[in-house]
Coordinates of C-alpha atoms and ligand atoms in Angstrom, one line a residue:
M194 CA 92.2 122.3 116.1
L195 CA 89.4 120.9 113.9
G196 CA 88.8 117.2 114.5
A197 CA 89.7 115.2 117.6
S198 CA 90.6 111.8 116.0
W199 CA 94.1 110.4 115.6
A200 CA 95.6 113.3 113.6
G201 CA 93.8 116.0 115.7
M202 CA 94.9 114.5 119.0
L203 CA 98.6 114.3 118.0
A204 CA 98.5 117.8 116.5
A205 CA 96.8 119.2 119.6
H206 CA 99.4 117.6 121.8
V207 CA 102.2 119.2 119.7
L208 CA 100.4 122.6 119.7
A209 CA 100.1 122.6 123.4
R210 CA 103.9 122.2 123.7
H211 CA 104.3 125.6 121.9
M212 CA 101.1 127.6 122.5
K213 CA 99.3 128.7 125.6
S214 CA 95.9 127.3 124.8
V215 CA 94.5 124.8 122.3
T216 CA 90.8 124.4 121.5
V217 CA 89.8 121.2 119.8
I218 CA 86.5 121.2 117.9
E219 CA 84.8 117.8 117.5
R220 CA 81.5 116.9 116.1
D221 CA 81.2 113.6 118.1
V222 CA 81.1 112.9 121.7
L223 CA 84.4 111.1 122.5
P224 CA 84.0 108.0 124.6
D225 CA 85.9 107.8 128.0
R226 CA 87.1 104.3 127.2
P227 CA 87.9 102.3 124.0
A228 CA 84.6 102.3 122.2
Q229 CA 83.2 102.9 118.7
R230 CA 81.7 106.2 117.7
K231 CA 79.7 107.6 114.8
G232 CA 82.4 109.9 113.3
L233 CA 84.9 107.1 112.9
P234 CA 83.2 104.3 110.9
Q235 CA 86.5 102.8 109.8
A236 CA 87.2 101.9 113.5
R237 CA 85.0 98.8 112.9
H238 CA 87.6 97.4 110.6
V239 CA 91.1 96.1 111.2
H240 CA 93.7 98.8 112.0
V241 CA 97.4 98.5 112.6
L242 CA 99.9 101.1 113.7
W243 CA 103.2 100.5 111.8
S244 CA 106.5 100.8 113.8
G245 CA 107.5 103.9 111.8
G246 CA 104.5 105.8 113.2
A247 CA 104.6 104.0 116.6
R248 CA 108.1 105.3 117.2
I249 CA 107.0 108.9 116.5
V250 CA 104.0 108.6 118.8
E251 CA 106.2 107.2 121.5
G252 CA 108.6 110.1 121.0
L253 CA 105.8 112.6 121.4
L254 CA 104.0 110.7 124.2
P255 CA 106.5 108.5 126.0
G256 CA 104.9 105.3 127.4
T257 CA 102.3 105.0 124.7
I258 CA 103.5 101.6 123.4
D259 CA 103.4 100.2 126.9
R260 CA 99.9 101.6 127.4
M261 CA 98.7 100.0 124.2
L262 CA 100.2 96.7 125.3
A263 CA 98.6 97.0 128.7
A264 CA 95.2 97.7 127.0
G265 CA 95.6 94.4 125.1
A266 CA 97.4 95.3 121.9
R267 CA 99.9 92.8 120.5
K268 CA 103.3 93.8 119.0
I269 CA 103.4 91.8 115.8
G270 CA 107.0 91.3 114.5
F271 CA 107.4 91.5 110.7
H272 CA 107.6 88.8 109.4
E273 CA 107.9 86.4 112.3
D274 CA 104.4 86.9 113.7
V275 CA 102.5 87.1 110.4
V276 CA 101.6 84.5 107.8
T277 CA 101.1 86.2 104.5
L278 CA 100.2 85.0 101.1
T279 CA 101.6 87.7 98.9
S280 CA 100.8 88.1 95.2
H281 CA 104.0 86.0 94.6
G282 CA 103.5 83.2 97.2
W283 CA 103.9 82.6 100.9
Q284 CA 106.2 85.0 102.6
P285 CA 108.9 83.3 104.8
R286 CA 108.6 84.3 108.4
F287 CA 112.0 86.1 108.7
A288 CA 113.2 87.3 112.0
P289 CA 111.4 90.6 112.9
R290 CA 112.9 93.8 111.6
Q291 CA 109.8 96.0 112.2
Y292 CA 106.5 95.6 113.9
V293 CA 102.9 96.7 114.0
M294 CA 100.8 97.5 117.0
M295 CA 97.7 95.3 116.5
C296 CA 94.5 95.9 118.4
G297 CA 91.2 97.6 117.9
R298 CA 91.3 101.1 116.5
P299 CA 89.3 102.4 119.6
V300 CA 92.2 101.2 121.8
L301 CA 94.8 103.1 119.7
D302 CA 92.7 106.3 119.8
W303 CA 91.8 106.0 123.4
V304 CA 95.4 105.5 124.6
V305 CA 96.5 108.6 122.8
R306 CA 93.5 110.7 123.6
E307 CA 93.6 109.9 127.3
Q308 CA 97.1 111.3 127.5
V309 CA 96.5 114.3 125.3
L310 CA 93.3 115.5 127.0
A311 CA 95.0 115.3 130.4
N312 CA 96.8 118.4 129.4
D313 CA 95.0 121.4 130.9
R314 CA 96.1 123.7 128.0
I315 CA 93.9 121.6 125.7
H316 CA 90.1 122.3 125.8
L317 CA 87.8 120.0 124.0
R318 CA 84.4 121.1 122.6
E319 CA 82.4 118.1 121.6
R320 CA 79.1 118.1 119.6
T321 CA 80.5 121.2 117.9
E322 CA 81.0 121.4 114.1
A323 CA 83.4 123.5 112.2
V324 CA 81.4 125.3 109.5
T325 CA 83.8 127.6 107.8
L326 CA 87.0 129.6 108.2
T327 CA 87.1 133.3 109.0
G328 CA 89.6 135.8 107.7
D329 CA 90.6 136.3 104.1
G330 CA 92.9 134.9 101.5
T331 CA 96.0 136.2 103.2
R332 CA 95.2 135.3 106.8
V333 CA 92.8 132.8 108.5
S334 CA 91.8 134.5 111.8
G335 CA 89.6 131.7 113.2
V336 CA 86.7 129.4 112.5
Q337 CA 83.0 129.6 112.6
V338 CA 81.5 126.7 114.6
R339 CA 78.0 125.6 115.5
S340 CA 76.8 123.5 118.4
L341 CA 74.9 120.3 117.4
D342 CA 72.6 121.2 120.4
G343 CA 71.4 124.3 118.7
G344 CA 72.0 128.0 119.1
A345 CA 73.6 130.6 116.8
P346 CA 76.9 129.9 115.0
E347 CA 79.9 131.3 116.9
V348 CA 83.2 132.6 115.7
L349 CA 86.3 131.4 117.6
E350 CA 89.4 133.6 117.0
A351 CA 92.7 131.7 116.7
D352 CA 96.4 132.4 115.9
L353 CA 96.5 129.1 114.0
V354 CA 93.7 126.8 112.7
I355 CA 94.6 123.2 111.8
D356 CA 92.2 121.1 109.8
A357 CA 92.2 117.4 110.8
T358 CA 88.5 116.7 110.0
G359 CA 89.4 113.6 107.8
R360 CA 88.4 112.5 104.4
G361 CA 85.2 114.5 104.4
S362 CA 86.9 117.8 105.2
G363 CA 85.3 120.9 103.8
L364 CA 88.6 122.7 103.4
R365 CA 88.5 123.1 99.7
R366 CA 85.1 124.8 100.0
W367 CA 86.2 126.9 102.9
L368 CA 89.3 128.1 101.0
S369 CA 87.1 129.1 98.0
A370 CA 84.9 131.1 100.3
L371 CA 88.0 133.0 101.3
G372 CA 88.6 133.8 97.6
L373 CA 91.5 131.4 97.1
P374 CA 91.7 129.4 93.9
P375 CA 90.7 125.7 94.1
V376 CA 93.3 123.4 95.7
D377 CA 94.3 120.6 93.3
V378 CA 93.1 117.1 94.3
D379 CA 94.2 113.8 93.0
V380 CA 92.1 110.6 93.4
V381 CA 93.2 107.1 92.5
D382 CA 90.3 104.8 93.3
A383 CA 90.5 101.0 93.0
G384 CA 87.1 100.8 94.6
I385 CA 88.3 99.2 97.7
A386 CA 85.6 98.0 100.1
Y387 CA 85.9 96.3 103.5
S388 CA 83.6 93.8 105.2
T389 CA 84.4 92.9 108.8
R390 CA 83.2 90.4 111.4
E391 CA 84.6 89.6 114.8
F392 CA 84.9 86.1 116.2
V393 CA 85.9 84.4 119.5
A394 CA 89.5 83.3 118.9
P395 CA 90.4 79.7 120.0
P396 CA 92.1 79.6 123.5
G397 CA 95.7 80.8 123.2
A398 CA 95.3 82.0 119.6
T399 CA 95.4 85.8 120.2
A400 CA 98.9 85.4 121.9
G401 CA 100.3 82.3 120.3
F402 CA 99.0 82.2 116.7
P403 CA 100.2 84.6 114.0
A404 CA 98.2 87.2 112.2
V405 CA 97.1 86.0 108.8
N406 CA 97.0 87.9 105.6
V407 CA 95.8 86.5 102.3
A408 CA 96.4 89.1 99.5
A409 CA 95.2 89.3 95.9
D410 CA 97.4 88.7 92.9
H411 CA 96.9 91.7 90.6
R412 CA 98.5 89.7 87.8
E413 CA 95.3 87.7 87.5
R414 CA 93.8 90.8 85.9
K415 CA 90.6 90.4 87.8
P416 CA 89.2 92.3 90.8
G417 CA 91.4 91.8 93.9
R418 CA 90.1 89.9 96.9
F419 CA 91.8 90.0 100.2
G420 CA 91.3 88.5 103.7
V421 CA 93.0 89.0 107.1
V422 CA 92.5 87.5 110.6
F423 CA 94.0 89.8 113.2
P424 CA 94.3 89.0 116.9
Q425 CA 92.6 91.7 119.1
E426 CA 92.3 92.5 122.7
G427 CA 89.7 90.5 124.7
G428 CA 90.5 87.2 123.0
R429 CA 88.9 88.2 119.7
W430 CA 89.8 87.7 116.1
M431 CA 88.9 90.6 113.8
V432 CA 88.4 89.2 110.3
T433 CA 88.3 91.7 107.4
L434 CA 87.5 90.6 103.9
S435 CA 88.0 93.2 101.2
C436 CA 88.0 93.7 97.5
T437 CA 88.7 96.1 94.7
R438 CA 86.0 97.3 92.3
G439 CA 83.9 94.4 91.0
G440 CA 85.1 91.9 93.7
E441 CA 81.6 91.3 95.1
L442 CA 82.2 92.0 98.7
P443 CA 80.2 89.9 101.2
T444 CA 77.6 92.1 102.9
T445 CA 75.7 89.4 104.9
E446 CA 76.5 86.8 107.5
E447 CA 75.6 84.1 105.0
D448 CA 78.0 85.5 102.4
F449 CA 81.0 85.9 104.7
L450 CA 82.4 82.4 104.9
P451 CA 81.8 81.5 101.2
Y452 CA 83.7 84.7 100.3
A453 CA 86.6 83.7 102.6
R454 CA 86.7 80.3 100.9
S455 CA 86.9 82.0 97.5
L456 CA 90.2 83.8 98.4
R457 CA 93.4 82.5 96.8
D458 CA 94.0 80.3 99.8
P459 CA 91.4 78.7 102.2
L460 CA 93.4 79.5 105.4
V461 CA 91.1 82.4 106.5
A462 CA 88.0 80.2 105.9
Q463 CA 89.6 77.3 107.8
L464 CA 90.2 79.5 110.8
I465 CA 86.8 81.0 111.0
G466 CA 84.8 78.0 109.8
S467 CA 84.1 76.8 113.3
A468 CA 84.8 80.0 115.3
E469 CA 81.9 81.6 117.2
P470 CA 80.9 85.0 115.6
L471 CA 80.6 87.9 118.0
T472 CA 79.2 90.5 115.7
S473 CA 77.3 90.9 112.5
V474 CA 79.0 92.0 109.3
F475 CA 80.0 95.6 109.0
V476 CA 80.6 97.0 105.5
S477 CA 82.4 100.2 104.4
H478 CA 83.2 101.6 101.0
I479 CA 86.0 104.1 102.1
G480 CA 89.3 103.4 100.5
A481 CA 90.2 105.7 97.6
N482 CA 93.6 107.3 97.6
R483 CA 92.9 111.1 97.8
R484 CA 95.5 113.8 98.1
L485 CA 95.2 117.6 98.2
Y486 CA 98.1 119.8 97.1
P487 CA 97.9 123.0 99.2
E488 CA 101.6 123.5 98.5
R489 CA 100.8 124.1 94.8
L490 CA 98.8 127.2 95.4
D491 CA 100.6 130.5 94.7
R492 CA 99.5 131.8 98.0
W493 CA 98.4 130.2 101.2
P494 CA 96.8 132.1 104.1
D495 CA 98.8 132.5 107.3
G496 CA 97.2 130.9 110.3
L497 CA 96.1 127.7 108.5
L498 CA 97.5 124.2 108.2
I499 CA 96.0 120.9 107.1
L500 CA 97.1 117.3 108.0
G501 CA 95.9 113.8 108.5
D502 CA 93.3 112.3 106.1
S503 CA 92.1 115.8 105.3
L504 CA 95.4 116.3 103.5
A505 CA 95.9 112.8 102.1
A506 CA 94.1 109.5 102.6
F507 CA 95.3 106.2 101.3
N508 CA 94.0 102.7 100.4
P509 CA 93.7 101.4 104.0
I510 CA 95.1 98.0 103.0
H511 CA 98.6 99.4 103.5
G512 CA 97.9 100.7 107.0
H513 CA 99.7 104.0 106.5
G514 CA 97.2 106.7 107.4
M515 CA 98.0 106.9 111.1
S516 CA 101.7 106.8 110.6
A517 CA 101.5 109.5 108.0
A518 CA 99.6 111.7 110.4
A519 CA 102.2 111.0 113.1
R520 CA 104.9 112.1 110.7
A521 CA 103.0 115.3 110.0
A522 CA 102.6 116.0 113.7
S523 CA 106.3 115.5 114.2
V524 CA 107.1 118.1 111.4
L525 CA 104.7 120.5 113.0
D526 CA 106.5 120.1 116.3
E527 CA 109.8 120.8 114.7
R528 CA 108.6 123.9 112.9
L529 CA 106.7 125.3 115.9
G530 CA 109.9 124.7 117.9
E531 CA 111.8 126.9 115.5
G532 CA 109.2 129.6 116.0
D533 CA 108.1 129.2 112.4
L534 CA 104.6 130.7 112.3
T535 CA 105.7 134.3 111.7
P536 CA 103.7 136.0 108.8
G537 CA 104.4 134.4 105.4
R538 CA 105.7 131.1 106.8
A539 CA 102.5 129.0 106.9
H540 CA 102.8 128.0 103.2
D541 CA 106.3 126.7 103.8
V542 CA 105.3 124.7 106.9
Q543 CA 102.4 123.3 104.9
R544 CA 104.7 122.3 102.1
Q545 CA 106.9 120.4 104.6
I546 CA 103.9 118.7 106.1
S547 CA 102.7 117.8 102.6
E548 CA 106.1 116.2 101.9
T549 CA 105.4 113.7 104.6
V550 CA 102.5 112.1 102.7
D551 CA 104.4 111.6 99.5
D552 CA 105.8 108.1 100.3
P553 CA 102.5 106.5 101.4
W554 CA 100.7 108.3 98.6
I555 CA 102.9 106.9 95.8
M556 CA 103.2 103.5 97.4
A557 CA 99.4 103.1 97.7
A558 CA 98.4 104.8 94.5
S559 CA 100.9 103.1 92.2
K560 CA 100.0 99.7 93.7
D561 CA 96.3 100.3 93.2
L562 CA 96.8 101.1 89.5
E563 CA 97.8 97.5 89.1
F564 CA 94.3 96.4 89.7
V565 CA 91.7 96.2 87.0
N566 CA 88.9 98.8 87.2
C567 CA 91.1 101.3 89.1
R568 CA 90.0 104.9 88.3
N569 CA 92.9 107.3 87.9
H570 CA 92.2 111.0 88.3
A571 CA 95.7 112.0 89.2
T572 CA 97.8 114.8 88.0
D573 CA 100.9 113.3 89.7
P574 CA 103.1 112.6 86.6
R575 CA 104.5 109.4 88.3
L576 CA 101.0 107.9 88.1
N577 CA 100.5 108.8 84.4
Q578 CA 103.7 107.6 82.8
N579 CA 103.9 104.3 81.0
S580 CA 103.3 102.0 84.0
A581 CA 104.7 98.7 82.6
G582 CA 108.2 99.4 83.9
M583 CA 107.0 100.5 87.3
H584 CA 104.9 97.4 87.7
Q585 CA 107.7 95.1 86.7
F586 CA 109.9 96.8 89.3
I587 CA 107.2 96.3 91.9
D588 CA 107.0 92.6 91.0
L589 CA 110.8 92.3 91.2
I590 CA 110.7 93.8 94.7
A591 CA 107.8 91.5 95.7
R592 CA 109.7 88.4 94.5
G593 CA 113.0 89.6 96.0
S594 CA 111.6 90.2 99.5
M595 CA 110.2 86.7 99.6
G596 CA 113.4 85.0 98.6
S597 CA 115.9 86.9 100.7
Q598 CA 115.9 88.3 104.3
A599 CA 118.3 91.1 103.4
V600 CA 115.9 92.3 100.6
S601 CA 112.9 91.8 102.8
D602 CA 114.4 93.9 105.6
I603 CA 114.8 96.9 103.4
V604 CA 111.3 96.5 102.0
T605 CA 109.9 96.1 105.5
D606 CA 111.7 99.3 106.6
V607 CA 110.0 101.2 103.8
V608 CA 106.6 99.6 104.2
S609 CA 106.6 100.2 108.0
M610 CA 107.4 103.9 107.2
S611 CA 110.7 103.6 109.1
A612 CA 112.8 104.4 106.0
P613 CA 112.1 106.6 102.9
Q614 CA 110.7 105.0 99.8
S615 CA 113.8 106.2 97.9
E616 CA 115.7 103.3 99.6
L617 CA 114.1 101.0 97.1
G618 CA 115.7 102.9 94.2
G619 CA 119.2 103.0 95.8
S620 CA 122.2 101.2 94.3
H621 CA 122.6 99.1 97.5
F622 CA 119.1 97.8 97.2
L623 CA 119.3 97.1 93.5
S624 CA 122.6 95.2 93.8
L625 CA 121.2 93.3 96.8
I626 CA 118.2 92.1 94.6
Q627 CA 120.5 91.0 91.9
R628 CA 123.0 89.2 94.2
S629 CA 120.6 87.6 96.6
E630 CA 120.2 83.8 96.4
R631 CA 116.6 83.0 96.3
L632 CA 115.1 80.7 99.0
P633 CA 112.9 77.9 97.6
D634 CA 109.2 78.8 97.4
L635 CA 107.0 77.7 100.3
T636 CA 104.2 75.3 99.2
E637 CA 101.9 75.9 102.2
P638 CA 101.3 78.4 105.0
P639 CA 104.4 78.6 107.2
L640 CA 102.8 77.5 110.5
S641 CA 104.5 75.4 113.2
P642 CA 103.0 72.2 114.6
E643 CA 102.3 74.1 117.9
E644 CA 100.5 76.9 116.0
L645 CA 98.5 74.4 114.0
A646 CA 97.5 72.6 117.2
I647 CA 96.1 75.9 118.7
V648 CA 93.7 76.2 115.8
N649 CA 93.1 72.5 115.4
L650 CA 94.5 72.3 111.9
E651 CA 96.7 69.6 110.3
P652 CA 99.8 70.4 108.2
R653 CA 98.5 70.4 104.6
S654 CA 101.3 68.1 103.5
A655 CA 100.0 65.5 106.0
V656 CA 96.4 66.0 104.8
R657 CA 97.5 65.4 101.2
A658 CA 99.5 62.3 102.2
G659 CA 96.2 61.0 103.8
R660 CA 97.6 60.7 107.3
Ligands
FAD954 C1 88.6 100.7 106.5 C2 89.9 101.5 107.0 C3 90.9 100.8 107.6 C4 92.1 101.5 107.9 N1 93.1 100.9 108.5 C5 94.2 101.6 108.8 C6 95.4 100.9 109.4 O1 95.4 99.7 109.6 N2 96.4 101.7 109.8 C7 96.5 103.0 109.6 O2 97.5 103.6 109.9 N3 95.4 103.6 109.0 C8 94.3 103.0 108.6 N4 93.3 103.6 108.1 C9 93.4 105.1 107.9 C10 93.0 105.7 109.2 O3 91.8 105.3 109.7 C11 93.1 107.3 109.0 O4 94.3 107.6 108.4 C12 93.0 108.0 110.3 O5 91.8 107.8 111.0 C13 93.2 109.5 110.0 O6 92.9 110.3 111.1 P1 92.3 111.7 111.0 O7 92.3 112.2 112.4 O8 93.0 112.5 110.0 O9 90.8 111.6 110.4 P2 89.6 110.8 111.0 O10 90.1 109.7 111.9 O11 88.7 110.5 109.9 O12 88.9 111.8 112.0 C14 88.3 113.0 111.6 C15 87.6 113.6 112.9 O13 87.0 114.9 112.6 C16 85.7 114.9 113.0 N5 85.0 115.9 112.1 C17 84.7 115.7 110.8 N6 84.2 116.8 110.3 C18 84.1 117.7 111.3 C19 83.6 119.1 111.4 N7 83.2 119.7 110.4 N8 83.7 119.7 112.6 C20 84.2 119.0 113.7 N9 84.7 117.7 113.7 C21 84.6 117.1 112.5 C22 85.2 113.5 113.0 O14 84.1 113.3 113.9 C23 86.5 112.7 113.4 O15 86.6 112.7 114.8 C24 92.1 102.9 107.7 C25 91.1 103.6 107.1 C26 89.9 102.9 106.7 C27 88.8 103.6 106.0

């Protein structure tokens, strides 16, 4: 197993159900508690685990959700526990249909890792780097590794090698070295960048105040600007401001609040205006949608699979990466359970794993193409056809899910990765959109007097009336 992050841990757990011994190769030292580490820079930014992925993880590792809650995560019901300004206005807080687990990424990783590494079939080798694959174009027989503490490279023989080394994976290079043709890669890059700072949340706010999400409106035809305030364990708010290419992301403490004020609504700025900062500003430029197509190769070596961000990584704003990796682990579990690693089968297993990334891929990449300055290097025909019709349909769905709970429920099922994306093209959904009576638009953030009191804000209507 190459890589011991989210995808690597889930896959190692699955492997250990079917194989005698699993060796996990990881460049970093993994903390023995929830903590940041070098190889996971994205963990400094907001992370959520959607219910679609959470249910899979719970199925693989029963008790995980309770462990996350015990470690301080909050189960945020969609849409009851979130106040969202969508591109089309304020989203009503409908009764929850799905949820996200909301807490720091280090907590999500640690809860899973602690359970997985307790298995004595799994052996972790830290400060060890995968350098290349061994074998040939028909069969991968192992991996060459080197210790970061020095010494000669070493070859580890394996019946199966799984690459989960993330966005920076060397897999395409490694396959070329085995004499295989290049694996196709698509990139759709809206230039997404994240800037994050943590604050002390007001007393009661992490449990009693909703998560806040102010999104961009792509129809303005200018770079998108986004902001979220997410409750975290330890009484903190994690505030991530983000933008698409050209959006002038804040990179200093001085720029942070003015940028929050420049969003389409001042709610994020109002919340953090008087909150005490806990950290400085942390900036990352990792957000392109990038997908490999191993299934397109005419031949694929036995003994090799790829999953997680190595296979496909998405614009993080949609929060789909970890759920996609969970889906892949679940397919791996099924196929290994069927004894499906006999010679000649790896390509088919990989094809099935690759199918699991198609929904999050098309959702994120097609949405990003709506933003100005998005760079499209995709061979996927769905991303190269006349896009006007697709964008009109996306807008129709966005409007529909604000005006009707029934429409919103189906969209939430898809977005939470609990239902396939094809639900949105089904006749039931289309007739629901046409039939639904629209609720009136909300004119201000849907916050109750009790919630406003927690953060010391007045209803806007009262402020306007000069009370
Ligand atoms: C800013 C940001 C916010 C995000 N927010 C969300 C979110 O809210 N919800 C969500 O579901 N997803 C989110 N994602 C995506 C999520 O972070 C990834 O999908 C997830 O981390 C993928 O896990 P992985 O194990 O495939 O890869 P990674 O987490 O990237 O881990 C790769 C691992 O491999 C190790 N490694 C790398 N190279 C080698 C090597 N040669 N040898 C040995 N080890 C190696 C690294 O040290 C690391 O431990 C976000 C991503 C970003 C960038």
